[in-house]
Amino acid sequence: MSQDYKFEGWLGKDKESAQGNMVWGEFPHVKPFEETDVDIQITHCGICGSDLHTLSSGWGPTPYPCCVGHEIVGKAVRVGSKVEKGIKVGDRVGVGAQNSSCLKPDCQECSEGLENHCQHTVNTFADQYPDGSYSYGGYADYHRCPSHFVMKIPDGLPSEEAAPMLCGGVTLYSPLKNNGCGPGKTVGIVGVGGLGHFGVLFAKALGADKVVGISRSNAKRDDVLKLGADEYIATSEDKDWATHHARSLDLIISTVSSPNMPLMEYLQLLKVKGTFIQVGAPEDQLPQFNAFAFIGKGVKFGGSMIGPPWQIEEMLNFAAEKKIKPWINKYPMKDANQAIKEFNAGKPRFRITLVNEKHL
């Protein structure tokens, strides 16, 4: 089957691209089409902090030129004969932060539905397939992905809202669901921004008794309460906050990754047998902490990374059923560089979705 479209998008060619200096161009070394693949005509793509870390080589050397963006929604325009999930040409579909894993029956992670932890993962952008081809992300016109990692988007979920859920949303939904968020639980979300605001929305929808937004200042207090939080803590402005709220939370999800964050004080907020989950991925180290923060109350410290395909599908259906409405700022795909600059400046409340208007 021939194709009458090109794989083109916004390319980062060096570290300066993270400052809004991407260049539009054609992708080299695109993955050859296989019968298990889906080609997607992109209509929407969310901007994620991972995009900036990659463009700037903040997490390690980036294989330039790269096209970032792993919150992709669009229309299936080419579908292989061996695709999964009954995907057909014309379906509205999405792709998150993962494009591939080994999917071998002797892989413990893949066979247990934990594909996101497979040692042979291929990320949606700036990563290499076993055949030497590269993955290119969603600041683009088209995207090619193995169908196992392509999701159908529920009818009740607008594309501009579904896109940022595919990474940002599941990054919070997964640790909340996996750690028992629901009735009878009190939950704290550290850092209520692009990631954290999903934490407030999902924790409330999952039925937590109390949801507490935790941030440095009071600048976001009104917004976080509008999102549905029951309480707000401003760590740089509320006097004796750690003592006042000690032993009040069953579960804390941390989306921040500063080496200066008051980690020991956050742990003080946990109840006996509470759990702290880190999802914010730093370019440097986390703060030092001592063992007595865990031993004294028997608390657990863990981490979480996106979610497997089945859980992303579960989250999308849950969001459609509960009518969860993330706060979205839309920018035309042609203005991606400007959107990056405003993302860097911390302007969005709370996510940015790029809209590829020529494909609407």
C-alpha positions as CSV (number, residue, x, y, z in Angstrom):
1,M,0.0,0.0,0.0
2,S,1.5,3.4,-1.0
3,Q,1.2,6.6,1.1
4,D,0.7,10.1,-0.3
5,Y,1.9,11.9,2.8
6,K,5.3,12.8,4.3
7,F,6.5,12.5,7.9
8,E,7.3,16.1,8.7
9,G,7.3,18.1,11.9
10,W,9.1,20.4,14.2
11,L,12.7,19.3,14.6
12,G,15.0,20.0,17.5
13,K,18.5,20.2,16.1
14,D,20.5,21.2,19.2
15,K,20.0,22.2,22.8
16,E,18.8,25.7,21.8
17,S,15.6,24.2,20.3
18,A,14.3,23.9,23.9
19,Q,14.1,27.7,23.9
20,G,11.6,27.7,21.0
21,N,14.1,27.3,18.2
22,M,12.7,24.2,16.5
23,V,12.8,24.0,12.7
24,W,10.1,22.4,10.5
25,G,11.5,19.5,8.4
26,E,11.2,16.0,7.1
27,F,12.1,13.1,9.4
28,P,15.1,10.9,8.5
29,H,15.2,7.2,9.4
30,V,11.4,6.7,9.9
31,K,10.4,3.2,11.0
32,P,9.5,1.0,8.0
33,F,5.8,0.2,8.0
34,E,4.8,-3.3,9.3
35,E,1.5,-5.0,9.3
36,T,1.1,-4.5,13.0
37,D,1.5,-0.7,12.6
38,V,-0.9,2.3,12.4
39,D,-0.1,5.6,10.7
40,I,-1.9,8.5,12.4
41,Q,-2.7,11.8,10.8
42,I,-2.1,14.1,13.8
43,T,-4.8,16.6,14.8
44,H,-3.7,17.3,18.4
45,C,-0.5,16.9,20.5
46,G,0.0,17.9,24.1
47,I,3.2,19.6,25.4
48,C,4.8,17.7,28.3
49,G,7.8,18.6,30.4
50,S,9.6,15.5,29.0
51,D,9.6,17.4,25.6
52,L,11.7,20.1,27.1
53,H,14.1,17.8,29.0
54,T,14.7,16.0,25.7
55,L,15.1,19.0,23.5
56,S,17.7,20.4,25.9
57,S,19.5,17.0,26.4
58,G,18.7,17.5,30.1
59,W,18.2,13.7,30.8
60,G,21.2,12.8,28.7
61,P,22.4,13.2,25.1
62,T,19.5,13.5,22.6
63,P,19.9,12.0,19.1
64,Y,19.3,15.2,17.1
65,P,17.4,15.9,14.9
66,C,14.4,14.8,17.0
67,C,10.7,15.6,17.0
68,V,9.2,15.6,20.4
69,G,5.6,15.2,21.6
70,H,4.1,12.0,23.1
71,E,0.5,13.0,23.7
72,I,-0.7,12.3,20.2
73,V,-4.3,12.2,19.0
74,G,-5.5,11.9,15.4
75,K,-7.0,9.8,12.7
76,A,-5.8,6.4,11.6
77,V,-5.0,6.7,7.9
78,R,-3.1,3.5,7.3
79,V,-3.7,0.3,9.2
80,G,-1.8,-3.0,8.9
81,S,-3.4,-6.4,8.4
82,K,-2.3,-7.6,11.8
83,V,-3.2,-4.7,14.0
84,E,-4.7,-5.2,17.5
85,K,-7.9,-3.8,19.1
86,G,-9.9,-3.7,15.8
87,I,-8.5,-0.3,14.8
88,K,-9.7,0.7,11.4
89,V,-8.9,3.5,8.9
90,G,-10.8,6.6,10.1
91,D,-10.8,5.8,13.8
92,R,-9.9,8.5,16.3
93,V,-6.8,7.2,18.1
94,G,-4.1,8.2,20.4
95,V,-0.5,7.4,21.4
96,G,1.2,8.1,24.7
97,A,4.9,8.1,25.8
98,Q,5.6,4.5,24.7
99,N,5.8,3.2,21.1
100,S,7.0,-0.3,21.6
101,S,8.2,-3.0,24.0
102,C,9.5,-6.5,23.3
103,L,6.1,-8.2,23.9
104,K,7.8,-11.5,24.2
105,P,6.1,-14.3,26.2
106,D,9.2,-14.8,28.3
107,C,9.4,-11.1,29.2
108,Q,8.0,-10.9,32.8
109,E,7.0,-7.3,32.4
110,C,5.2,-7.6,29.1
111,S,3.5,-10.9,30.0
112,E,2.1,-9.4,33.2
113,G,0.7,-6.3,31.5
114,L,3.6,-4.0,32.7
115,E,4.9,-3.1,29.2
116,N,5.9,0.4,30.5
117,H,8.6,-1.3,32.6
118,C,9.9,-3.6,29.8
119,Q,13.7,-3.3,29.5
120,H,13.3,-3.1,25.7
121,T,10.9,-0.1,25.6
122,V,11.0,2.3,22.6
123,N,9.9,5.7,23.6
124,T,7.6,7.7,21.3
125,F,10.3,10.1,20.4
126,A,14.1,10.4,20.3
127,D,14.5,6.6,20.6
128,Q,15.7,3.8,18.4
129,Y,13.9,0.7,17.2
130,P,15.9,-2.6,17.0
131,D,16.2,-2.2,13.2
132,G,18.0,1.1,13.6
133,S,15.1,3.4,12.6
134,Y,14.0,6.2,15.0
135,S,10.8,7.2,16.7
136,Y,9.5,10.7,16.0
137,G,6.9,12.4,18.1
138,G,3.7,14.4,17.6
139,Y,4.7,18.0,16.9
140,A,4.1,16.8,13.4
141,D,1.7,15.9,10.6
142,Y,1.9,12.1,10.9
143,H,3.1,9.5,13.4
144,R,3.7,5.7,12.9
145,C,3.3,3.4,15.9
146,P,2.8,-0.4,16.6
147,S,-0.9,-0.9,17.2
148,H,-0.3,-2.4,20.7
149,F,0.4,1.1,21.9
150,V,-2.3,2.8,20.0
151,M,-5.6,3.6,21.9
152,K,-9.0,4.3,20.6
153,I,-10.3,7.6,22.0
154,P,-13.8,7.4,23.6
155,D,-16.5,9.4,21.9
156,G,-17.2,11.5,25.0
157,L,-13.6,12.8,25.2
158,P,-12.7,15.9,23.1
159,S,-9.3,15.4,21.3
160,E,-7.7,18.5,22.9
161,E,-8.5,17.1,26.4
162,A,-7.6,13.5,25.6
163,A,-4.2,14.3,24.2
164,P,-2.5,15.5,27.5
165,M,-4.1,12.6,29.3
166,L,-2.0,10.1,27.3
167,C,1.1,11.0,29.3
168,G,0.3,13.7,31.9
169,G,-3.0,12.1,32.8
170,V,-1.8,8.5,33.2
171,T,1.3,9.6,35.1
172,L,-1.1,10.6,37.9
173,Y,-3.9,8.1,37.4
174,S,-1.6,5.1,37.5
175,P,0.0,5.7,41.0
176,L,-3.4,6.9,42.4
177,K,-5.1,3.7,41.2
178,N,-2.2,1.4,42.0
179,N,-2.0,2.8,45.6
180,G,-5.6,2.5,46.6
181,C,-6.9,6.1,46.1
182,G,-10.6,6.0,46.8
183,P,-13.2,6.2,49.6
184,G,-11.6,6.3,53.0
185,K,-8.3,7.7,51.8
186,T,-6.8,11.2,52.1
187,V,-4.5,12.2,49.3
188,G,-1.9,15.0,48.8
189,I,-0.7,16.2,45.4
190,V,2.7,18.0,45.6
191,G,3.1,20.5,42.7
192,V,-0.2,21.4,41.2
193,G,0.8,22.2,37.7
194,G,0.5,20.4,34.4
195,L,0.9,17.1,36.0
196,G,-0.5,17.8,39.5
197,H,-3.8,19.2,38.3
198,F,-4.6,15.8,36.9
199,G,-3.8,14.4,40.3
200,V,-6.5,16.6,41.9
201,L,-9.0,15.8,39.2
202,F,-8.5,12.0,39.3
203,A,-8.2,11.7,43.1
204,K,-11.6,13.4,43.5
205,A,-13.2,11.3,40.7
206,L,-11.8,8.1,42.3
207,G,-13.7,9.1,45.5
208,A,-10.9,10.1,47.9
209,D,-12.3,11.5,51.2
210,K,-10.0,14.5,51.1
211,V,-7.6,15.8,48.4
212,V,-4.9,18.4,49.4
213,G,-3.0,20.5,46.9
214,I,0.5,21.3,48.0
215,S,2.6,24.0,46.4
216,R,5.2,26.6,47.4
217,S,3.1,29.7,47.3
218,N,-0.5,30.8,47.4
219,A,-0.5,31.8,43.7
220,K,-2.5,28.7,42.6
221,R,-4.7,28.3,45.7
222,D,-7.9,29.6,44.1
223,D,-7.3,27.5,40.9
224,V,-6.6,24.3,42.9
225,L,-9.7,24.7,45.0
226,K,-11.7,25.3,41.8
227,L,-10.3,22.0,40.5
228,G,-11.9,20.3,43.4
229,A,-9.2,20.1,46.1
230,D,-10.6,20.2,49.7
231,E,-7.6,21.9,51.1
232,Y,-4.4,23.8,50.0
233,I,-1.0,24.0,51.6
234,A,1.5,26.8,50.6
235,T,4.8,25.5,52.0
236,S,6.6,28.9,51.8
237,E,3.8,30.9,53.3
238,D,1.7,28.7,55.7
239,K,3.4,28.9,59.1
240,D,4.3,25.5,60.6
241,W,2.5,23.7,57.8
242,A,4.3,20.4,58.3
243,T,3.5,20.3,62.0
244,H,0.0,21.5,61.6
245,H,-0.8,18.8,58.9
246,A,1.4,16.0,60.4
247,R,0.0,12.5,60.0
248,S,-2.9,13.6,57.9
249,L,-2.4,11.9,54.5
250,D,-2.5,8.2,53.4
251,L,-0.9,8.9,50.0
252,I,1.2,11.6,48.6
253,I,2.0,11.9,44.8
254,S,4.9,14.2,44.1
255,T,5.2,15.8,40.7
256,V,8.0,18.2,41.6
257,S,11.7,17.3,41.2
258,S,13.7,20.1,42.8
259,P,16.7,19.2,44.9
260,N,15.5,22.0,47.2
261,M,12.0,20.6,47.9
262,P,11.2,20.0,51.6
263,L,11.1,16.2,51.2
264,M,11.5,15.5,54.9
265,E,8.5,17.8,55.7
266,Y,6.4,16.1,53.0
267,L,7.1,12.7,54.6
268,Q,6.0,14.2,58.0
269,L,2.5,14.6,56.4
270,L,2.0,10.9,56.0
271,K,0.0,8.8,58.4
272,V,1.4,5.5,59.8
273,K,1.8,3.1,56.9
274,G,1.4,5.9,54.4
275,T,2.9,6.0,50.9
276,F,4.9,8.6,49.1
277,I,5.2,8.2,45.3
278,Q,7.6,10.2,43.2
279,V,6.6,10.9,39.6
280,G,8.5,14.1,38.9
281,A,11.7,13.2,37.0
282,P,14.6,15.5,37.9
283,E,17.6,16.4,35.9
284,D,19.6,16.4,39.1
285,Q,19.3,14.7,42.5
286,L,16.5,14.6,45.0
287,P,17.1,16.1,48.5
288,Q,18.8,14.1,51.1
289,F,16.6,12.4,53.7
290,N,17.2,10.0,56.5
291,A,15.9,6.5,57.2
292,F,13.9,7.5,60.3
293,A,11.4,9.3,58.1
294,F,10.4,5.8,57.0
295,I,11.2,3.6,60.0
296,G,9.3,5.7,62.6
297,K,5.9,5.3,60.8
298,G,6.5,2.4,58.6
299,V,5.9,4.4,55.5
300,K,6.8,3.5,51.9
301,F,8.7,5.6,49.3
302,G,8.2,4.6,45.7
303,G,8.1,5.7,42.1
304,S,5.8,5.5,39.1
305,M,6.2,5.9,35.4
306,I,3.3,6.4,32.9
307,G,1.2,3.3,32.6
308,P,0.7,0.2,30.4
309,P,-1.7,0.4,27.4
310,W,-4.5,-1.3,29.2
311,Q,-4.4,1.2,32.0
312,I,-4.3,4.2,29.6
313,E,-7.4,2.8,28.0
314,E,-9.0,2.4,31.4
315,M,-8.1,6.0,32.3
316,L,-9.6,7.4,29.1
317,N,-12.8,5.5,29.6
318,F,-13.0,6.6,33.2
319,A,-12.3,10.3,32.2
320,A,-15.1,10.1,29.6
321,E,-17.5,8.5,32.1
322,K,-16.8,10.9,34.9
323,K,-16.6,13.9,32.5
324,I,-13.2,14.9,33.8
325,K,-12.2,18.3,32.3
326,P,-8.5,19.1,32.4
327,W,-7.6,22.8,32.0
328,I,-6.2,23.2,28.5
329,N,-4.6,26.1,26.6
330,K,-4.7,25.5,22.8
331,Y,-2.1,26.7,20.3
332,P,-1.9,26.1,16.6
333,M,0.7,23.6,15.6
334,K,2.3,26.3,13.5
335,D,3.0,28.2,16.7
336,A,4.8,25.4,18.5
337,N,7.9,27.5,19.1
338,Q,5.8,30.2,20.8
339,A,4.0,27.6,22.8
340,I,7.4,26.2,24.0
341,K,8.4,29.6,25.1
342,E,5.3,30.2,27.1
343,F,5.6,26.7,28.6
344,N,9.1,27.6,29.8
345,A,7.7,30.8,31.3
346,G,5.2,28.8,33.3
347,K,2.2,30.6,31.7
348,P,-0.2,27.7,31.0
349,R,-3.0,26.8,33.4
350,F,-2.4,23.9,33.2
351,R,-1.6,22.0,30.0
352,I,-0.9,23.1,26.4
353,T,-2.4,21.2,23.4
354,L,-1.1,21.9,19.9
355,V,-3.8,21.9,17.3
356,N,-2.9,20.8,13.8
357,E,-5.6,22.9,12.1
358,K,-5.0,21.6,8.6
359,H,-6.1,18.2,9.7
360,L,-9.2,19.1,11.6
